[in-house]
PDB file of C-alpha atoms and ligand atoms in Angstrom:
ATOM      1  CA  MET A   1      96.221  26.818 -12.581  1.00  0.00           C
ATOM      2  CA  VAL A   2      99.304  24.925 -11.372  1.00  0.00           C
ATOM      3  CA  MET A   3      97.590  24.220  -7.932  1.00  0.00           C
ATOM      4  CA  ALA A   4      97.435  20.578  -8.152  1.00  0.00           C
ATOM      5  CA  ALA A   5      95.336  19.505  -5.115  1.00  0.00           C
ATOM      6  CA  LYS A   6      97.875  17.406  -3.568  1.00  0.00           C
ATOM      7  CA  LYS A   7      96.076  15.867  -0.553  1.00  0.00           C
ATOM      8  CA  GLY A   8      98.040  12.810  -0.556  1.00  0.00           C
ATOM      9  CA  PRO A   9      97.430  10.224   2.356  1.00  0.00           C
ATOM     10  CA  GLY A  10      99.063  11.677   5.365  1.00  0.00           C
ATOM     11  CA  PRO A  11     101.524   9.835   7.571  1.00  0.00           C
ATOM     12  CA  GLY A  12      99.874   6.864   9.144  1.00  0.00           C
ATOM     13  CA  GLY A  13      97.200   6.670   6.552  1.00  0.00           C
ATOM     14  CA  GLY A  14      93.806   7.735   7.322  1.00  0.00           C
ATOM     15  CA  VAL A  15      90.205   7.440   6.487  1.00  0.00           C
ATOM     16  CA  GLY A  16      88.913   8.203   3.008  1.00  0.00           C
ATOM     17  CA  GLY A  17      92.340   7.787   1.362  1.00  0.00           C
ATOM     18  CA  GLY A  18      90.776   5.396  -1.244  1.00  0.00           C
ATOM     19  CA  LYS A  19      88.168   7.742  -2.089  1.00  0.00           C
ATOM     20  CA  ALA A  20      90.478  10.696  -2.518  1.00  0.00           C
ATOM     21  CA  GLU A  21      92.652   8.504  -4.692  1.00  0.00           C
ATOM     22  CA  ALA A  22      89.467   7.679  -6.766  1.00  0.00           C
ATOM     23  CA  GLU A  23      88.611  11.541  -7.072  1.00  0.00           C
ATOM     24  CA  ALA A  24      92.203  12.223  -8.064  1.00  0.00           C
ATOM     25  CA  ALA A  25      92.092   9.646 -10.805  1.00  0.00           C
ATOM     26  CA  SER A  26      88.797  10.854 -12.138  1.00  0.00           C
ATOM     27  CA  GLU A  27      90.203  14.230 -12.167  1.00  0.00           C
ATOM     28  CA  VAL A  28      93.184  12.948 -14.369  1.00  0.00           C
ATOM     29  CA  TRP A  29      90.524  11.401 -16.808  1.00  0.00           C
ATOM     30  CA  CYS A  30      88.623  14.661 -17.010  1.00  0.00           C
ATOM     31  CA  ARG A  31      91.947  16.490 -17.949  1.00  0.00           C
ATOM     32  CA  ARG A  32      92.668  13.869 -20.472  1.00  0.00           C
ATOM     33  CA  VAL A  33      89.284  14.495 -22.108  1.00  0.00           C
ATOM     34  CA  ARG A  34      89.988  18.227 -22.184  1.00  0.00           C
ATOM     35  CA  GLU A  35      93.363  17.633 -23.844  1.00  0.00           C
ATOM     36  CA  LEU A  36      91.646  15.309 -26.389  1.00  0.00           C
ATOM     37  CA  GLY A  37      89.296  18.069 -27.192  1.00  0.00           C
ATOM     38  CA  GLY A  38      91.937  20.716 -27.343  1.00  0.00           C
ATOM     39  CA  CYS A  39      95.395  20.560 -28.887  1.00  0.00           C
ATOM     40  CA  SER A  40      96.338  16.890 -28.924  1.00  0.00           C
ATOM     41  CA  GLN A  41      94.179  16.116 -31.798  1.00  0.00           C
ATOM     42  CA  ALA A  42      93.441  18.683 -34.469  1.00  0.00           C
ATOM     43  CA  GLY A  43      90.321  17.049 -35.675  1.00  0.00           C
ATOM     44  CA  ASN A  44      88.610  17.308 -32.247  1.00  0.00           C
ATOM     45  CA  ARG A  45      88.924  21.029 -32.090  1.00  0.00           C
ATOM     46  CA  HIS A  46      85.756  21.428 -34.417  1.00  0.00           C
ATOM     47  CA  CYS A  47      82.338  19.817 -33.824  1.00  0.00           C
ATOM     48  CA  PHE A  48      82.210  16.547 -35.582  1.00  0.00           C
ATOM     49  CA  GLU A  49      78.486  17.192 -36.619  1.00  0.00           C
ATOM     50  CA  CYS A  50      78.543  20.817 -37.892  1.00  0.00           C
ATOM     51  CA  ALA A  51      82.183  21.645 -38.031  1.00  0.00           C
ATOM     52  CA  GLN A  52      81.687  24.608 -35.833  1.00  0.00           C
ATOM     53  CA  ARG A  53      84.812  25.676 -33.978  1.00  0.00           C
ATOM     54  CA  GLY A  54      84.965  24.794 -30.235  1.00  0.00           C
ATOM     55  CA  VAL A  55      83.712  21.560 -28.685  1.00  0.00           C
ATOM     56  CA  THR A  56      82.108  21.461 -25.397  1.00  0.00           C
ATOM     57  CA  TYR A  57      80.577  17.964 -25.253  1.00  0.00           C
ATOM     58  CA  VAL A  58      81.604  14.471 -25.985  1.00  0.00           C
ATOM     59  CA  ASP A  59      79.274  11.906 -27.583  1.00  0.00           C
ATOM     60  CA  ILE A  60      80.129   8.833 -25.661  1.00  0.00           C
ATOM     61  CA  THR A  61      78.018   6.659 -27.779  1.00  0.00           C
ATOM     62  CA  VAL A  62      80.225   6.986 -30.939  1.00  0.00           C
ATOM     63  CA  GLY A  63      83.321   8.738 -29.295  1.00  0.00           C
ATOM     64  CA  SER A  64      83.245  12.092 -31.021  1.00  0.00           C
ATOM     65  CA  PHE A  65      83.692  15.640 -29.880  1.00  0.00           C
ATOM     66  CA  VAL A  66      80.663  18.155 -30.601  1.00  0.00           C
ATOM     67  CA  CYS A  67      79.361  21.644 -29.808  1.00  0.00           C
ATOM     68  CA  THR A  68      76.463  22.295 -27.430  1.00  0.00           C
ATOM     69  CA  THR A  69      73.943  22.622 -30.116  1.00  0.00           C
ATOM     70  CA  CYS A  70      74.759  19.218 -31.644  1.00  0.00           C
ATOM     71  CA  SER A  71      74.928  17.749 -28.310  1.00  0.00           C
ATOM     72  CA  GLY A  72      71.394  18.510 -27.733  1.00  0.00           C
ATOM     73  CA  LEU A  73      70.433  17.150 -31.101  1.00  0.00           C
ATOM     74  CA  LEU A  74      72.441  13.889 -30.538  1.00  0.00           C
ATOM     75  CA  ARG A  75      70.324  13.389 -27.261  1.00  0.00           C
ATOM     76  CA  GLY A  76      67.208  13.646 -29.365  1.00  0.00           C
ATOM     77  CA  LEU A  77      68.027  11.014 -31.812  1.00  0.00           C
ATOM     78  CA  ASN A  78      66.346   7.585 -31.622  1.00  0.00           C
ATOM     79  CA  PRO A  79      67.914   6.016 -29.863  1.00  0.00           C
ATOM     80  CA  PRO A  80      69.377   8.789 -28.048  1.00  0.00           C
ATOM     81  CA  HIS A  81      73.161   9.110 -27.850  1.00  0.00           C
ATOM     82  CA  ARG A  82      74.906   9.635 -24.563  1.00  0.00           C
ATOM     83  CA  VAL A  83      76.634  13.055 -24.509  1.00  0.00           C
ATOM     84  CA  LYS A  84      78.623  14.536 -21.686  1.00  0.00           C
ATOM     85  CA  SER A  85      79.993  17.908 -21.053  1.00  0.00           C
ATOM     86  CA  ILE A  86      83.652  18.158 -21.336  1.00  0.00           C
ATOM     87  CA  SER A  87      83.858  20.579 -18.418  1.00  0.00           C
ATOM     88  CA  MET A  88      81.135  19.680 -15.949  1.00  0.00           C
ATOM     89  CA  THR A  89      81.145  15.863 -15.985  1.00  0.00           C
ATOM     90  CA  THR A  90      83.513  13.220 -14.727  1.00  0.00           C
ATOM     91  CA  PHE A  91      84.760  10.527 -16.832  1.00  0.00           C
ATOM     92  CA  THR A  92      85.754   7.034 -16.013  1.00  0.00           C
ATOM     93  CA  GLU A  93      88.641   5.339 -17.402  1.00  0.00           C
ATOM     94  CA  PRO A  94      86.887   3.123 -19.911  1.00  0.00           C
ATOM     95  CA  GLU A  95      85.198   6.117 -21.374  1.00  0.00           C
ATOM     96  CA  VAL A  96      88.430   7.947 -21.823  1.00  0.00           C
ATOM     97  CA  VAL A  97      90.027   4.966 -23.427  1.00  0.00           C
ATOM     98  CA  PHE A  98      87.221   4.655 -25.640  1.00  0.00           C
ATOM     99  CA  LEU A  99      87.331   8.393 -26.700  1.00  0.00           C
ATOM    100  CA  GLN A 100      91.112   8.072 -27.153  1.00  0.00           C
ATOM    101  CA  SER A 101      90.546   5.335 -29.573  1.00  0.00           C
ATOM    102  CA  ARG A 102      87.864   7.060 -31.514  1.00  0.00           C
ATOM    103  CA  GLY A 103      88.038  10.902 -31.829  1.00  0.00           C
ATOM    104  CA  ASN A 104      86.580  12.881 -34.568  1.00  0.00           C
ATOM    105  CA  GLU A 105      88.956  11.656 -37.180  1.00  0.00           C
ATOM    106  CA  VAL A 106      88.190   8.001 -36.687  1.00  0.00           C
ATOM    107  CA  CYS A 107      84.486   8.709 -36.465  1.00  0.00           C
ATOM    108  CA  ARG A 108      84.559  10.340 -39.830  1.00  0.00           C
ATOM    109  CA  LYS A 109      85.918   7.189 -41.318  1.00  0.00           C
ATOM    110  CA  ILE A 110      83.258   5.090 -39.451  1.00  0.00           C
ATOM    111  CA  TRP A 111      80.113   7.368 -39.993  1.00  0.00           C
ATOM    112  CA  LEU A 112      80.954   9.181 -43.116  1.00  0.00           C
ATOM    113  CA  GLY A 113      83.090   6.558 -44.815  1.00  0.00           C
ATOM    114  CA  LEU A 114      80.999   6.352 -47.882  1.00  0.00           C
ATOM    115  CA  PHE A 115      79.820  10.080 -47.780  1.00  0.00           C
ATOM    116  CA  ASP A 116      80.320  11.770 -50.880  1.00  0.00           C
ATOM    117  CA  ALA A 117      80.218  15.775 -50.611  1.00  0.00           C
ATOM    118  CA  ARG A 118      79.420  15.838 -54.298  1.00  0.00           C
ATOM    119  CA  THR A 119      76.012  14.266 -53.958  1.00  0.00           C
ATOM    120  CA  SER A 120      75.279  15.013 -50.314  1.00  0.00           C
ATOM    121  CA  LEU A 121      75.584  18.299 -48.515  1.00  0.00           C
ATOM    122  CA  VAL A 122      76.821  18.947 -45.043  1.00  0.00           C
ATOM    123  CA  PRO A 123      74.274  20.933 -43.345  1.00  0.00           C
ATOM    124  CA  ASP A 124      74.848  24.528 -42.475  1.00  0.00           C
ATOM    125  CA  SER A 125      75.457  24.766 -38.689  1.00  0.00           C
ATOM    126  CA  ARG A 126      73.126  27.688 -38.173  1.00  0.00           C
ATOM    127  CA  ASP A 127      70.172  25.636 -39.257  1.00  0.00           C
ATOM    128  CA  PRO A 128      69.564  23.149 -36.487  1.00  0.00           C
ATOM    129  CA  GLN A 129      66.658  21.513 -38.319  1.00  0.00           C
ATOM    130  CA  LYS A 130      69.075  20.651 -41.296  1.00  0.00           C
ATOM    131  CA  VAL A 131      71.695  19.562 -38.934  1.00  0.00           C
ATOM    132  CA  LYS A 132      69.108  17.333 -37.133  1.00  0.00           C
ATOM    133  CA  GLU A 133      68.005  15.802 -40.537  1.00  0.00           C
ATOM    134  CA  PHE A 134      71.636  15.093 -41.200  1.00  0.00           C
ATOM    135  CA  LEU A 135      72.105  13.308 -38.007  1.00  0.00           C
ATOM    136  CA  GLN A 136      69.121  11.250 -38.426  1.00  0.00           C
ATOM    137  CA  GLU A 137      70.433  10.176 -41.840  1.00  0.00           C
ATOM    138  CA  LYS A 138      73.975   9.409 -40.360  1.00  0.00           C
ATOM    139  CA  TYR A 139      72.989   7.562 -37.315  1.00  0.00           C
ATOM    140  CA  GLU A 140      69.518   6.451 -37.498  1.00  0.00           C
ATOM    141  CA  LYS A 141      69.563   5.457 -41.171  1.00  0.00           C
ATOM    142  CA  LYS A 142      73.251   4.794 -41.195  1.00  0.00           C
ATOM    143  CA  ARG A 143      73.538   5.913 -44.765  1.00  0.00           C
ATOM    144  CA  TRP A 144      77.395   6.415 -45.001  1.00  0.00           C
ATOM    145  CA  PRO A 145      79.278   4.059 -42.769  1.00  0.00           C
ATOM    146  CA  ASP A 146      82.204   2.360 -44.479  1.00  0.00           C
ATOM    147  CA  THR A 147      82.613  -0.822 -42.584  1.00  0.00           C
ATOM    148  CA  PHE A 148      79.575  -0.944 -40.246  1.00  0.00           C
ATOM    149  CA  PRO A 149      79.125  -2.218 -37.744  1.00  0.00           C
ATOM    150  CA  TRP A 150      82.237  -0.824 -35.811  1.00  0.00           C
ATOM    151  CA  GLY A 151      80.143  -1.233 -32.865  1.00  0.00           C
ATOM    152  CA  LEU A 152      78.865   1.501 -30.369  1.00  0.00           C
ATOM    153  CA  CYS A 153      80.270   2.243 -27.053  1.00  0.00           C
ATOM    154  CA  GLN A 154      78.882  -0.492 -24.669  1.00  0.00           C
ATOM    155  CA  LEU A 155      79.963   1.243 -21.486  1.00  0.00           C
TER     156      LEU A 155
HETATM  157 ZN1  LIG B 201      77.908  21.167 -33.799  1.00  0.00          ZN
END
């Protein structure tokens, strides 16, 4: 795992140096995203939508970390959210900066600021239909945001 692909520009420069640099940079951003979804922020270890442990996707639209099931549901919203696989996709710097500034803790304040667990129920993650309805309430009807609009990702 420590095999950092060091293919630095050789002596005398060469062709494609800039491209390699861009690829190396994008690799750095991908790693940053994986870190964000791992240990650096505890709130990102569980799916923002269903609280299931283990996140595999990011919701670029709002800047949250979600599980595979919920990523599919988010794609099906109207308008659809942009989701990206944490391990299979490359990320750009603005996307990573956006994710760093959001994350699940901040998203909770934004989208569930007025959410009251006493009157509304968080859906059971084993029931995709319920989760879907919950997401529609949350993002399509915008039922619980505290200080909307916080703005969506404009990338
Ligand atoms: Zn989920």
